[in-house]
PDB file of C-alpha atoms in Angstrom:
ATOM      1  CA  MET T  14      -1.462  18.017  16.057  1.00 93.00           C
ATOM      2  CA  VAL T  15       1.084  20.639  14.274  1.00 96.00           C
ATOM      3  CA  PHE T  16       2.701  19.924  11.148  1.00 98.00           C
ATOM      4  CA  ARG T  17       5.650  21.845   9.873  1.00 98.00           C
ATOM      5  CA  ALA T  18       7.339  22.293   6.401  1.00 98.00           C
ATOM      6  CA  ILE T  19      10.848  22.888   6.662  1.00 98.00           C
ATOM      7  CA  SER T  20      13.477  23.306   3.812  1.00 98.00           C
ATOM      8  CA  GLU T  21      17.465  23.414   4.545  1.00 98.00           C
ATOM      9  CA  ASP T  22      19.729  22.330   1.721  1.00 98.00           C
ATOM     10  CA  ARG T  23      22.254  21.130   4.005  1.00 96.00           C
ATOM     11  CA  PRO T  24      22.841  20.679   8.008  1.00 96.00           C
ATOM     12  CA  GLY T  25      22.346  24.298   9.396  1.00 96.00           C
ATOM     13  CA  ALA T  26      20.508  26.367  11.986  1.00 96.00           C
ATOM     14  CA  LYS T  27      17.141  24.985  10.942  1.00 97.00           C
ATOM     15  CA  LEU T  28      18.124  21.534  11.441  1.00 97.00           C
ATOM     16  CA  ALA T  29      19.947  22.314  14.743  1.00 97.00           C
ATOM     17  CA  ALA T  30      17.057  24.120  16.135  1.00 97.00           C
ATOM     18  CA  LEU T  31      14.997  21.150  15.155  1.00 97.00           C
ATOM     19  CA  PHE T  32      17.046  18.622  17.016  1.00 97.00           C
ATOM     20  CA  ARG T  33      17.074  20.969  20.227  1.00 96.00           C
ATOM     21  CA  GLU T  34      13.678  21.041  20.220  1.00 96.00           C
ATOM     22  CA  TYR T  35      13.003  17.153  19.953  1.00 96.00           C
ATOM     23  CA  TRP T  36      16.315  15.802  21.409  1.00 96.00           C
ATOM     24  CA  PRO T  37      14.912  15.454  25.189  1.00 96.00           C
ATOM     25  CA  ALA T  38      12.032  13.214  23.836  1.00 95.00           C
ATOM     26  CA  TRP T  39      14.109  11.519  21.278  1.00 96.00           C
ATOM     27  CA  ARG T  40      16.842  10.744  24.088  1.00 96.00           C
ATOM     28  CA  ARG T  41      14.218   9.424  26.457  1.00 96.00           C
ATOM     29  CA  TRP T  42      12.955   6.792  23.656  1.00 95.00           C
ATOM     30  CA  TRP T  43      16.385   5.887  22.642  1.00 96.00           C
ATOM     31  CA  ALA T  44      17.676   5.268  26.014  1.00 96.00           C
ATOM     32  CA  ARG T  45      14.760   3.660  27.554  1.00 94.00           C
ATOM     33  CA  GLU T  46      16.667   0.450  27.727  1.00 95.00           C
ATOM     34  CA  GLY T  47      20.040   2.040  29.158  1.00 95.00           C
ATOM     35  CA  LEU T  48      22.528   3.794  27.288  1.00 95.00           C
ATOM     36  CA  THR T  49      24.722   0.802  27.377  1.00 95.00           C
ATOM     37  CA  ALA T  50      22.098  -1.160  25.614  1.00 96.00           C
ATOM     38  CA  ARG T  51      22.886   0.868  22.549  1.00 97.00           C
ATOM     39  CA  PRO T  52      26.124   0.475  20.449  1.00 98.00           C
ATOM     40  CA  THR T  53      29.072   2.704  21.016  1.00 98.00           C
ATOM     41  CA  TYR T  54      29.971   5.609  18.524  1.00 97.00           C
ATOM     42  CA  ARG T  55      32.795   3.765  17.395  1.00 97.00           C
ATOM     43  CA  GLU T  56      30.722   0.984  16.211  1.00 98.00           C
ATOM     44  CA  CYS T  57      27.620   3.375  15.106  1.00 98.00           C
ATOM     45  CA  ARG T  58      30.173   4.966  12.821  1.00 98.00           C
ATOM     46  CA  ALA T  59      31.881   1.938  11.804  1.00 98.00           C
ATOM     47  CA  ALA T  60      28.590   0.457  10.445  1.00 98.00           C
ATOM     48  CA  LEU T  61      27.450   3.416   8.595  1.00 98.00           C
ATOM     49  CA  ALA T  62      31.158   3.219   6.950  1.00 98.00           C
ATOM     50  CA  ARG T  63      30.548  -0.371   6.064  1.00 98.00           C
ATOM     51  CA  HIS T  64      26.992  -0.378   4.883  1.00 98.00           C
ATOM     52  CA  MET T  65      26.450   3.360   3.654  1.00 98.00           C
ATOM     53  CA  PRO T  66      29.823   5.356   3.002  1.00 98.00           C
ATOM     54  CA  GLU T  67      28.110   7.655   0.909  1.00 98.00           C
ATOM     55  CA  LEU T  68      26.450   9.062   3.977  1.00 98.00           C
ATOM     56  CA  LEU T  69      29.671   9.109   6.367  1.00 98.00           C
ATOM     57  CA  ASP T  70      30.743  12.628   5.625  1.00 97.00           C
ATOM     58  CA  LEU T  71      26.780  13.902   5.947  1.00 97.00           C
ATOM     59  CA  TYR T  72      26.473  12.071   9.237  1.00 97.00           C
ATOM     60  CA  ASP T  73      29.450  13.829  10.837  1.00 96.00           C
ATOM     61  CA  ALA T  74      28.365  17.034   9.646  1.00 95.00           C
ATOM     62  CA  LEU T  75      24.947  16.274  11.234  1.00 96.00           C
ATOM     63  CA  CYS T  76      26.666  15.117  14.686  1.00 96.00           C
ATOM     64  CA  GLU T  77      28.507  18.208  14.677  1.00 95.00           C
ATOM     65  CA  GLU T  78      26.437  21.016  13.487  1.00 93.00           C
ATOM     66  CA  VAL T  79      22.864  19.258  15.005  1.00 91.00           C
ATOM     67  CA  GLY T  80      24.456  17.388  18.162  1.00 80.00           C
ATOM     68  CA  GLY T  81      27.188  19.609  18.965  1.00 85.00           C
ATOM     69  CA  GLY T  82      29.449  16.448  18.768  1.00 82.00           C
ATOM     70  CA  GLY T  83      27.632  14.710  21.715  1.00 92.00           C
ATOM     71  CA  ASP T  84      28.327  11.109  22.278  1.00 96.00           C
ATOM     72  CA  ASN T  85      24.936  10.139  22.569  1.00 96.00           C
ATOM     73  CA  ALA T  86      23.524  12.211  20.073  1.00 96.00           C
ATOM     74  CA  ALA T  87      25.854  10.969  17.180  1.00 97.00           C
ATOM     75  CA  ARG T  88      24.733   7.474  18.277  1.00 97.00           C
ATOM     76  CA  PHE T  89      21.330   7.983  18.190  1.00 98.00           C
ATOM     77  CA  LEU T  90      21.787   9.609  14.605  1.00 98.00           C
ATOM     78  CA  SER T  91      23.489   6.898  13.298  1.00 98.00           C
ATOM     79  CA  PHE T  92      20.121   4.824  13.541  1.00 98.00           C
ATOM     80  CA  TRP T  93      22.346   1.876  14.201  1.00 98.00           C
ATOM     81  CA  CYS T  94      20.450  -0.822  16.659  1.00 98.00           C
ATOM     82  CA  PRO T  95      17.887   1.553  17.880  1.00 97.00           C
ATOM     83  CA  PRO T  96      15.185   0.145  20.372  1.00 96.00           C
ATOM     84  CA  PRO T  97      12.316  -1.557  18.681  1.00 93.00           C
ATOM     85  CA  TYR T  98       9.327   0.294  17.375  1.00 85.00           C
ATOM     86  CA  LEU T  99       5.876  -0.595  15.776  1.00 84.00           C
ATOM     87  CA  SER T 100       3.824   1.101  13.612  1.00 84.00           C
ATOM     88  CA  GLY T 101       0.554   0.130  11.635  1.00 86.00           C
ATOM     89  CA  CYS T 102       0.546   1.825   8.097  1.00 95.00           C
ATOM     90  CA  SER T 103      -0.911   0.794   4.547  1.00 98.00           C
ATOM     91  CA  GLN T 104       0.434   1.909   0.748  1.00 98.00           C
ATOM     92  CA  ALA T 105      -0.329   1.274  -2.606  1.00 98.00           C
ATOM     93  CA  VAL T 106       0.452   1.954  -6.058  1.00 98.00           C
ATOM     94  CA  TRP T 107      -2.109   3.441  -8.186  1.00 97.00           C
ATOM     95  CA  GLN T 108      -2.940   1.854 -11.306  1.00 91.00           C
ATOM     96  CA  GLY T 109      -3.959   5.041 -13.470  1.00 92.00           C
ATOM     97  CA  PRO T 110      -1.480   6.410 -16.228  1.00 92.00           C
ATOM     98  CA  LEU T 111       0.579   8.603 -13.829  1.00 95.00           C
ATOM     99  CA  PRO T 112       2.926   6.746 -11.415  1.00 97.00           C
ATOM    100  CA  LEU T 113       1.431   7.436  -7.771  1.00 98.00           C
ATOM    101  CA  LEU T 114       2.265   5.941  -4.278  1.00 98.00           C
ATOM    102  CA  VAL T 115      -0.492   6.467  -1.749  1.00 98.00           C
ATOM    103  CA  ARG T 116       0.237   5.766   2.091  1.00 98.00           C
ATOM    104  CA  ASN T 117      -1.195   5.975   5.469  1.00 98.00           C
ATOM    105  CA  TYR T 118       1.180   6.379   8.358  1.00 98.00           C
ATOM    106  CA  ASP T 119      -0.480   4.838  11.516  1.00 96.00           C
ATOM    107  CA  TYR T 120       1.348   5.778  14.912  1.00 94.00           C
ATOM    108  CA  ALA T 121       1.394   7.196  18.371  1.00 92.00           C
ATOM    109  CA  PRO T 122       0.873  11.156  17.947  1.00 92.00           C
ATOM    110  CA  ALA T 123       3.216  11.563  21.294  1.00 89.00           C
ATOM    111  CA  ALA T 124       6.215   9.764  19.287  1.00 91.00           C
ATOM    112  CA  PHE T 125       5.687  11.410  15.976  1.00 95.00           C
ATOM    113  CA  ASP T 126       7.538  14.180  14.613  1.00 95.00           C
ATOM    114  CA  GLY T 127       5.374  15.687  12.140  1.00 97.00           C
ATOM    115  CA  VAL T 128       8.076  17.567   9.920  1.00 98.00           C
ATOM    116  CA  ILE T 129       7.887  17.349   5.907  1.00 98.00           C
ATOM    117  CA  LEU T 130      11.367  18.359   5.360  1.00 98.00           C
ATOM    118  CA  ARG T 131      12.876  19.145   1.901  1.00 98.00           C
ATOM    119  CA  THR T 132      16.681  18.734   2.012  1.00 98.00           C
ATOM    120  CA  GLU T 133      19.301  18.704  -0.926  1.00 98.00           C
ATOM    121  CA  PHE T 134      21.613  16.602   0.710  1.00 98.00           C
ATOM    122  CA  LEU T 135      24.687  15.005  -1.535  1.00 97.00           C
ATOM    123  CA  ASP T 136      23.361  17.696  -4.120  1.00 97.00           C
ATOM    124  CA  ARG T 137      20.213  15.857  -4.576  1.00 98.00           C
ATOM    125  CA  PRO T 138      17.062  17.091  -3.727  1.00 98.00           C
ATOM    126  CA  VAL T 139      14.962  15.097  -1.292  1.00 98.00           C
ATOM    127  CA  MET T 140      11.509  15.917   0.426  1.00 98.00           C
ATOM    128  CA  GLY T 141       9.620  13.510   2.784  1.00 98.00           C
ATOM    129  CA  MET T 142       8.176  12.841   6.200  1.00 98.00           C
ATOM    130  CA  SER T 143      11.237  13.177   8.396  1.00 98.00           C
ATOM    131  CA  ASP T 144      11.804  10.513  11.364  1.00 97.00           C
ATOM    132  CA  GLY T 145      14.614  11.341  13.763  1.00 97.00           C
ATOM    133  CA  LEU T 146      15.691  14.336  12.017  1.00 97.00           C
ATOM    134  CA  TRP T 147      17.301  12.951   9.042  1.00 98.00           C
ATOM    135  CA  GLY T 148      15.255   9.515   8.507  1.00 98.00           C
ATOM    136  CA  LEU T 149      12.297   9.217   6.334  1.00 98.00           C
ATOM    137  CA  LEU T 150       8.792   7.486   6.875  1.00 98.00           C
ATOM    138  CA  ASP T 151       8.242   8.109   3.049  1.00 98.00           C
ATOM    139  CA  GLY T 152       9.609  10.636   0.442  1.00 98.00           C
ATOM    140  CA  VAL T 153      10.693  11.475  -3.203  1.00 99.00           C
ATOM    141  CA  ASN T 154      13.605  12.521  -4.981  1.00 98.00           C
ATOM    142  CA  ARG T 155      14.172  15.029  -7.895  1.00 98.00           C
ATOM    143  CA  ALA T 156      15.456  11.957  -9.936  1.00 98.00           C
ATOM    144  CA  GLY T 157      11.700  10.554  -9.920  1.00 98.00           C
ATOM    145  CA  LEU T 158      12.156   7.792  -7.114  1.00 98.00           C
ATOM    146  CA  ALA T 159       9.566   7.179  -4.387  1.00 99.00           C
ATOM    147  CA  VAL T 160       9.737   5.148  -1.208  1.00 99.00           C
ATOM    148  CA  SER T 161       7.231   4.329   1.615  1.00 98.00           C
ATOM    149  CA  LEU T 162       7.582   1.998   4.500  1.00 98.00           C
ATOM    150  CA  THR T 163       4.995  -0.375   6.554  1.00 98.00           C
ATOM    151  CA  PHE T 164       5.861  -2.609   9.838  1.00 97.00           C
ATOM    152  CA  GLY T 165       6.425  -6.059   8.641  1.00 97.00           C
ATOM    153  CA  GLY T 166       4.349  -7.735  11.431  1.00 97.00           C
ATOM    154  CA  ARG T 167       7.081  -9.685  12.858  1.00 97.00           C
ATOM    155  CA  LYS T 168       8.519  -9.784  16.528  1.00 95.00           C
ATOM    156  CA  ALA T 169      12.141 -10.388  15.412  1.00 97.00           C
ATOM    157  CA  VAL T 170      14.510  -7.827  16.473  1.00 97.00           C
ATOM    158  CA  GLY T 171      18.429  -8.031  15.233  1.00 97.00           C
ATOM    159  CA  GLU T 172      21.634  -6.069  14.280  1.00 98.00           C
ATOM    160  CA  GLY T 173      20.616  -3.382  11.699  1.00 98.00           C
ATOM    161  CA  PHE T 174      19.705   0.140  10.984  1.00 98.00           C
ATOM    162  CA  GLY T 175      16.571   1.680  12.048  1.00 98.00           C
ATOM    163  CA  VAL T 176      14.703   1.157   8.481  1.00 98.00           C
ATOM    164  CA  PRO T 177      13.893   5.172   8.447  1.00 98.00           C
ATOM    165  CA  LEU T 178      17.554   6.010   7.356  1.00 98.00           C
ATOM    166  CA  ILE T 179      17.742   3.045   5.230  1.00 98.00           C
ATOM    167  CA  LEU T 180      15.069   4.930   3.004  1.00 98.00           C
ATOM    168  CA  ARG T 181      16.990   8.406   3.408  1.00 98.00           C
ATOM    169  CA  TYR T 182      20.230   6.505   2.067  1.00 98.00           C
ATOM    170  CA  VAL T 183      17.913   5.066  -0.854  1.00 99.00           C
ATOM    171  CA  LEU T 184      16.536   8.212  -1.904  1.00 98.00           C
ATOM    172  CA  GLN T 185      20.237   9.924  -1.824  1.00 98.00           C
ATOM    173  CA  THR T 186      21.834   7.216  -3.859  1.00 98.00           C
ATOM    174  CA  CYS T 187      19.405   5.574  -6.176  1.00 98.00           C
ATOM    175  CA  GLU T 188      17.256   6.413  -9.125  1.00 98.00           C
ATOM    176  CA  THR T 189      15.340   3.484 -10.155  1.00 98.00           C
ATOM    177  CA  THR T 190      13.895   0.903  -8.534  1.00 98.00           C
ATOM    178  CA  ALA T 191      16.140  -1.804  -9.688  1.00 98.00           C
ATOM    179  CA  GLU T 192      18.865   0.596  -7.939  1.00 98.00           C
ATOM    180  CA  ALA T 193      16.900   0.788  -4.476  1.00 98.00           C
ATOM    181  CA  ILE T 194      15.905  -2.737  -4.937  1.00 98.00           C
ATOM    182  CA  ARG T 195      19.685  -3.668  -4.823  1.00 98.00           C
ATOM    183  CA  ALA T 196      20.233  -1.243  -1.903  1.00 98.00           C
ATOM    184  CA  LEU T 197      17.799  -2.530   0.355  1.00 98.00           C
ATOM    185  CA  ALA T 198      18.673  -5.829  -0.163  1.00 98.00           C
ATOM    186  CA  ARG T 199      22.251  -5.496   1.026  1.00 98.00           C
ATOM    187  CA  ILE T 200      21.781  -3.070   4.256  1.00 98.00           C
ATOM    188  CA  PRO T 201      20.526  -4.602   7.350  1.00 98.00           C
ATOM    189  CA  CYS T 202      17.598  -3.612   8.895  1.00 98.00           C
ATOM    190  CA  HIS T 203      17.090  -3.883  12.848  1.00 98.00           C
ATOM    191  CA  MET T 204      13.293  -4.954  12.391  1.00 98.00           C
ATOM    192  CA  SER T 205      10.885  -6.377   9.801  1.00 98.00           C
ATOM    193  CA  TYR T 206       9.498  -3.761   7.181  1.00 98.00           C
ATOM    194  CA  ASN T 207       7.998  -3.500   3.926  1.00 98.00           C
ATOM    195  CA  VAL T 208       9.318  -0.878   1.300  1.00 98.00           C
ATOM    196  CA  THR T 209       7.542  -0.023  -1.302  1.00 98.00           C
ATOM    197  CA  VAL T 210       9.217   1.702  -4.271  1.00 98.00           C
ATOM    198  CA  LEU T 211       7.993   3.259  -7.404  1.00 98.00           C
ATOM    199  CA  ASP T 212      10.204   5.095  -9.943  1.00 98.00           C
ATOM    200  CA  ARG T 213       9.272   7.653 -12.931  1.00 98.00           C
ATOM    201  CA  SER T 214       8.775   4.617 -15.267  1.00 97.00           C
ATOM    202  CA  ARG T 215       6.185   2.798 -13.263  1.00 97.00           C
ATOM    203  CA  HIS T 216       8.532   0.134 -12.109  1.00 98.00           C
ATOM    204  CA  VAL T 217       6.996  -1.406  -8.725  1.00 98.00           C
ATOM    205  CA  ALA T 218       8.412  -3.257  -5.946  1.00 98.00           C
ATOM    206  CA  THR T 219       7.737  -4.166  -2.401  1.00 98.00           C
ATOM    207  CA  ILE T 220      10.649  -5.698  -0.431  1.00 98.00           C
ATOM    208  CA  TYR T 221      10.197  -7.321   2.753  1.00 98.00           C
ATOM    209  CA  LEU T 222      13.201  -6.754   5.039  1.00 98.00           C
ATOM    210  CA  ALA T 223      13.867  -8.674   8.269  1.00 98.00           C
ATOM    211  CA  PRO T 224      16.810  -8.749  10.681  1.00 98.00           C
ATOM    212  CA  ASP T 225      16.650 -12.780  10.659  1.00 97.00           C
ATOM    213  CA  ARG T 226      15.943 -13.891   7.058  1.00 97.00           C
ATOM    214  CA  GLU T 227      16.903 -12.664   3.722  1.00 98.00           C
ATOM    215  CA  PRO T 228      15.043  -9.979   1.869  1.00 98.00           C
ATOM    216  CA  VAL T 229      12.016 -10.966  -0.347  1.00 98.00           C
ATOM    217  CA  ILE T 230      11.621  -8.966  -3.656  1.00 98.00           C
ATOM    218  CA  THR T 231       8.304  -8.818  -4.698  1.00 98.00           C
ATOM    219  CA  ARG T 232       5.971  -6.773  -7.345  1.00 97.00           C
ATOM    220  CA  SER T 233       3.394  -6.423  -5.154  1.00 97.00           C
ATOM    221  CA  PRO T 234       1.896  -2.770  -5.447  1.00 98.00           C
ATOM    222  CA  VAL T 235       0.365  -2.976  -1.695  1.00 98.00           C
ATOM    223  CA  ALA T 236       1.903  -3.720   1.386  1.00 98.00           C
ATOM    224  CA  THR T 237       0.236  -3.548   4.911  1.00 98.00           C
ATOM    225  CA  ASN T 238       1.378  -5.196   8.314  1.00 97.00           C
ATOM    226  CA  HIS T 239       2.600  -8.561   7.433  1.00 98.00           C
ATOM    227  CA  GLN T 240       5.155 -10.357   5.039  1.00 98.00           C
ATOM    228  CA  GLU T 241       4.232 -13.268   2.844  1.00 95.00           C
ATOM    229  CA  ARG T 242       2.042 -14.731   5.458  1.00 96.00           C
ATOM    230  CA  VAL T 243       0.572 -13.412   8.920  1.00 97.00           C
ATOM    231  CA  GLU T 244       3.488 -14.387  11.856  1.00 97.00           C
ATOM    232  CA  TRP T 245       2.089 -12.645  14.722  1.00 96.00           C
ATOM    233  CA  SER T 246      -1.483 -13.214  14.770  1.00 96.00           C
ATOM    234  CA  SER T 247      -2.694 -10.891  17.817  1.00 95.00           C
ATOM    235  CA  HIS T 248      -1.067  -7.719  16.028  1.00 94.00           C
ATOM    236  CA  ALA T 249      -2.453  -8.859  12.700  1.00 95.00           C
ATOM    237  CA  ARG T 250      -6.201  -9.081  14.028  1.00 94.00           C
ATOM    238  CA  PHE T 251      -5.561  -5.786  15.957  1.00 92.00           C
ATOM    239  CA  THR T 252      -4.210  -3.778  12.957  1.00 94.00           C
ATOM    240  CA  ALA T 253      -6.570  -6.049  10.435  1.00 95.00           C
ATOM    241  CA  THR T 254      -3.498  -6.030   8.344  1.00 97.00           C
ATOM    242  CA  VAL T 255      -5.029  -9.017   6.114  1.00 97.00           C
ATOM    243  CA  GLU T 256      -8.461  -6.858   5.345  1.00 97.00           C
ATOM    244  CA  ARG T 257      -6.804  -4.199   4.312  1.00 97.00           C
ATOM    245  CA  GLU T 258      -4.462  -5.785   2.336  1.00 97.00           C
ATOM    246  CA  ARG T 259      -7.334  -7.363   0.562  1.00 97.00           C
ATOM    247  CA  PHE T 260      -9.533  -4.282   0.245  1.00 96.00           C
ATOM    248  CA  LEU T 261      -6.641  -2.287  -1.430  1.00 96.00           C
ATOM    249  CA  LEU T 262      -5.814  -5.374  -3.978  1.00 95.00           C
ATOM    250  CA  ASN T 263      -9.671  -5.466  -4.620  1.00 93.00           C
ATOM    251  CA  ARG T 264      -9.643  -1.855  -4.950  1.00 92.00           C
ATOM    252  CA  LEU T 265      -6.824  -1.837  -7.578  1.00 93.00           C
ATOM    253  CA  THR T 266      -7.970  -5.072  -9.545  1.00 89.00           C
ATOM    254  CA  MET T 267     -11.988  -4.635  -9.365  1.00 82.00           C
ATOM    255  CA  HIS T 268     -12.853  -0.650  -9.335  1.00 72.00           C
ATOM    256  CA  PRO T 269     -10.713   1.415 -11.691  1.00 78.00           C
ATOM    257  CA  GLU T 270     -10.782   4.709 -10.669  1.00 88.00           C
ATOM    258  CA  THR T 271      -9.693   8.514 -10.672  1.00 93.00           C
ATOM    259  CA  GLU T 272      -6.399   8.954  -8.558  1.00 95.00           C
ATOM    260  CA  THR T 273      -8.431  11.263  -6.561  1.00 95.00           C
ATOM    261  CA  ARG T 274     -11.074   8.790  -5.371  1.00 95.00           C
ATOM    262  CA  PHE T 275      -8.061   6.356  -4.762  1.00 96.00           C
ATOM    263  CA  ILE T 276      -6.322   8.820  -2.350  1.00 97.00           C
ATOM    264  CA  GLU T 277      -9.893   9.266  -0.845  1.00 97.00           C
ATOM    265  CA  ALA T 278     -10.116   5.766   0.026  1.00 96.00           C
ATOM    266  CA  PHE T 279      -7.051   6.046   2.475  1.00 98.00           C
ATOM    267  CA  LEU T 280      -9.006   8.749   4.243  1.00 97.00           C
ATOM    268  CA  ARG T 281     -11.916   5.896   5.407  1.00 96.00           C
ATOM    269  CA  PRO T 282     -12.319   2.575   6.946  1.00 95.00           C
ATOM    270  CA  PRO T 283     -10.864   0.175   6.631  1.00 96.00           C
ATOM    271  CA  LEU T 284      -7.586   2.173   6.012  1.00 97.00           C
ATOM    272  CA  TYR T 285      -7.884   5.072   7.882  1.00 97.00           C
ATOM    273  CA  SER T 286      -7.693   4.288  11.827  1.00 95.00           C
ATOM    274  CA  THR T 287      -8.733   6.207  14.663  1.00 93.00           C
ATOM    275  CA  ALA T 288      -7.019   4.039  17.159  1.00 90.00           C
ATOM    276  CA  PHE T 289      -5.073   7.268  18.377  1.00 89.00           C
ATOM    277  CA  GLY T 290      -5.476   5.816  22.183  1.00 83.00           C
ATOM    278  CA  GLN T 291      -3.673   2.481  21.199  1.00 84.00           C
ATOM    279  CA  GLY T 292      -0.994   4.248  19.331  1.00 82.00           C
ATOM    280  CA  PHE T 293      -2.151   3.094  15.852  1.00 88.00           C
ATOM    281  CA  GLY T 294      -4.171   6.240  14.768  1.00 94.00           C
ATOM    282  CA  THR T 295      -3.789   7.444  11.222  1.00 97.00           C
ATOM    283  CA  LEU T 296      -1.586  10.667  11.527  1.00 97.00           C
ATOM    284  CA  TYR T 297      -1.436  11.565   7.753  1.00 98.00           C
ATOM    285  CA  THR T 298      -2.011  10.254   4.212  1.00 98.00           C
ATOM    286  CA  ALA T 299       1.084  10.935   1.727  1.00 98.00           C
ATOM    287  CA  ALA T 300       0.371  10.706  -2.031  1.00 98.00           C
ATOM    288  CA  TYR T 301       3.828  10.990  -4.135  1.00 98.00           C
ATOM    289  CA  TRP T 302       3.757  11.473  -7.680  1.00 98.00           C
ATOM    290  CA  PRO T 303       7.486  10.663  -8.478  1.00 98.00           C
ATOM    291  CA  ALA T 304       7.431  11.395 -12.303  1.00 98.00           C
ATOM    292  CA  GLU T 305       6.330  15.053 -11.365  1.00 98.00           C
ATOM    293  CA  GLY T 306       8.341  15.650  -7.956  1.00 98.00           C
ATOM    294  CA  ARG T 307       5.150  16.558  -6.215  1.00 98.00           C
ATOM    295  CA  MET T 308       3.519  15.135  -2.904  1.00 98.00           C
ATOM    296  CA  HIS T 309       0.430  15.918  -1.093  1.00 98.00           C
ATOM    297  CA  VAL T 310      -0.024  15.355   2.374  1.00 98.00           C
ATOM    298  CA  VAL T 311      -3.745  14.634   3.223  1.00 98.00           C
ATOM    299  CA  TRP T 312      -6.205  14.587   6.328  1.00 97.00           C
ATOM    300  CA  PRO T 313      -9.837  14.552   6.120  1.00 95.00           C
ATOM    301  CA  GLY T 314     -10.924  17.838   4.507  1.00 95.00           C
ATOM    302  CA  LEU T 315      -7.290  19.271   4.033  1.00 97.00           C
ATOM    303  CA  VAL T 316      -4.850  18.759   1.673  1.00 97.00           C
ATOM    304  CA  TRP T 317      -0.949  20.400   1.887  1.00 98.00           C
ATOM    305  CA  PRO T 318       0.655  20.080  -1.626  1.00 98.00           C
ATOM    306  CA  HIS T 319       4.428  20.173  -1.975  1.00 98.00           C
ATOM    307  CA  SER T 320       6.549  19.969  -4.912  1.00 98.00           C
ATOM    308  CA  PHE T 321      10.627  20.408  -5.733  1.00 98.00           C
ATOM    309  CA  ASP T 322       9.764  23.672  -7.827  1.00 96.00           C
ATOM    310  CA  ASP T 323       7.151  24.859  -5.394  1.00 96.00           C
ATOM    311  CA  PHE T 324       7.643  24.025  -1.378  1.00 97.00           C
ATOM    312  CA  HIS T 325       6.298  26.348   0.810  1.00 92.00           C
ATOM    313  CA  GLU T 326       7.718  26.370   4.598  1.00 98.00           C
ATOM    314  CA  GLY T 327       5.195  26.873   7.221  1.00 98.00           C
ATOM    315  CA  CYS T 328       2.662  24.551   9.481  1.00 98.00           C
ATOM    316  CA  ARG T 329      -0.623  23.109   9.439  1.00 97.00           C
ATOM    317  CA  ILE T 330      -2.797  22.783  12.796  1.00 96.00           C
ATOM    318  CA  VAL T 331      -4.586  19.340  12.628  1.00 95.00           C
ATOM    319  CA  GLN T 332      -7.278  18.119  14.578  1.00 91.00           C
ATOM    320  CA  LEU T 333      -7.213  14.593  15.438  1.00 85.00           C
ATOM    321  CA  PRO T 334     -10.608  12.621  15.815  1.00 80.00           C
ATOM    322  CA  ASP T 335     -12.080  12.751  19.225  1.00 64.00           C
ATOM    323  CA  ASP T 336     -12.929   8.607  18.917  1.00 50.00           C
ATOM    324  CA  THR T 337      -9.989   6.746  20.551  1.00 40.00           C
ATOM    325  CA  THR T 338     -11.453   3.733  20.639  1.00 37.00           C
ATOM    326  CA  THR T 339     -12.123   2.589  16.878  1.00 34.00           C
ATOM    327  CA  THR T 340      -9.740   0.758  15.080  1.00 32.00           C
ATOM    328  CA  TRP T 341      -9.743  -0.283  11.603  1.00 30.00           C
ATOM    329  CA  GLY T 342     -13.304  -0.859  10.225  1.00 28.00           C
TER     330      GLY T 342
END
């Protein structure tokens, strides 16, 4: 896989080129249930205006700059009521002296952008792993707030935004975990996701989002692929979500260790997955130090560091493991 790092303060030529490259694949996914199954442009823009008005001018600029003002592109970029999608993922907050959030992202390689994006939308520097051009799977802002998501392990689908845009909104508009909690609790999410938040003062929260019930706010430093209890048993067995959660909780409470060893634990079973053939292989590990404004993207044998003060555009070629039959541990 090729991973790229791209920096562009505001929507411009780089994001437009990225959109042109990925739009055919994004469009196939977005329209797989038929174009009429997706909300209209008017509905999409109205949802943004209601729930995330701070992003509305940026959304309009993106639609014009990268999507050429096209109707389907604008509807896609709104992230309003997209098709359902599932991922694996594990994430945890280290218990050492520096605030540190570490996560594995487990997903299908063919449906992954592989772009580390640094922007200054709304005059706030943000960097993280992008999804759908301006959504984020995880990221950090210059104010010292880091966020990451995992799938919540439930089948329910409802009216709401794709969670990557919700994470973008949080990083663009919030500075603390308390502010992020308030934003996450009020914005509708179209599927069940767990969002872990960590700020520079070491305040931690994991919020369980769902389209069919109220958000649940916890202070858990760990999230895998279920919420308060397992509700989709076959998915839980396949992804070993309970086993991974137990492993991380035991690691945090029973095995005090350096941040390096904690990050390395994500590169081995039961957290690291080679189930690429089933669409749940570990594509990358990300480590975020929000108080220092830096991140590492990590693979076995390779670390790619970035920071707000030292962000270098470029690419890395990552060889995925050959074994596509092994799942978590």
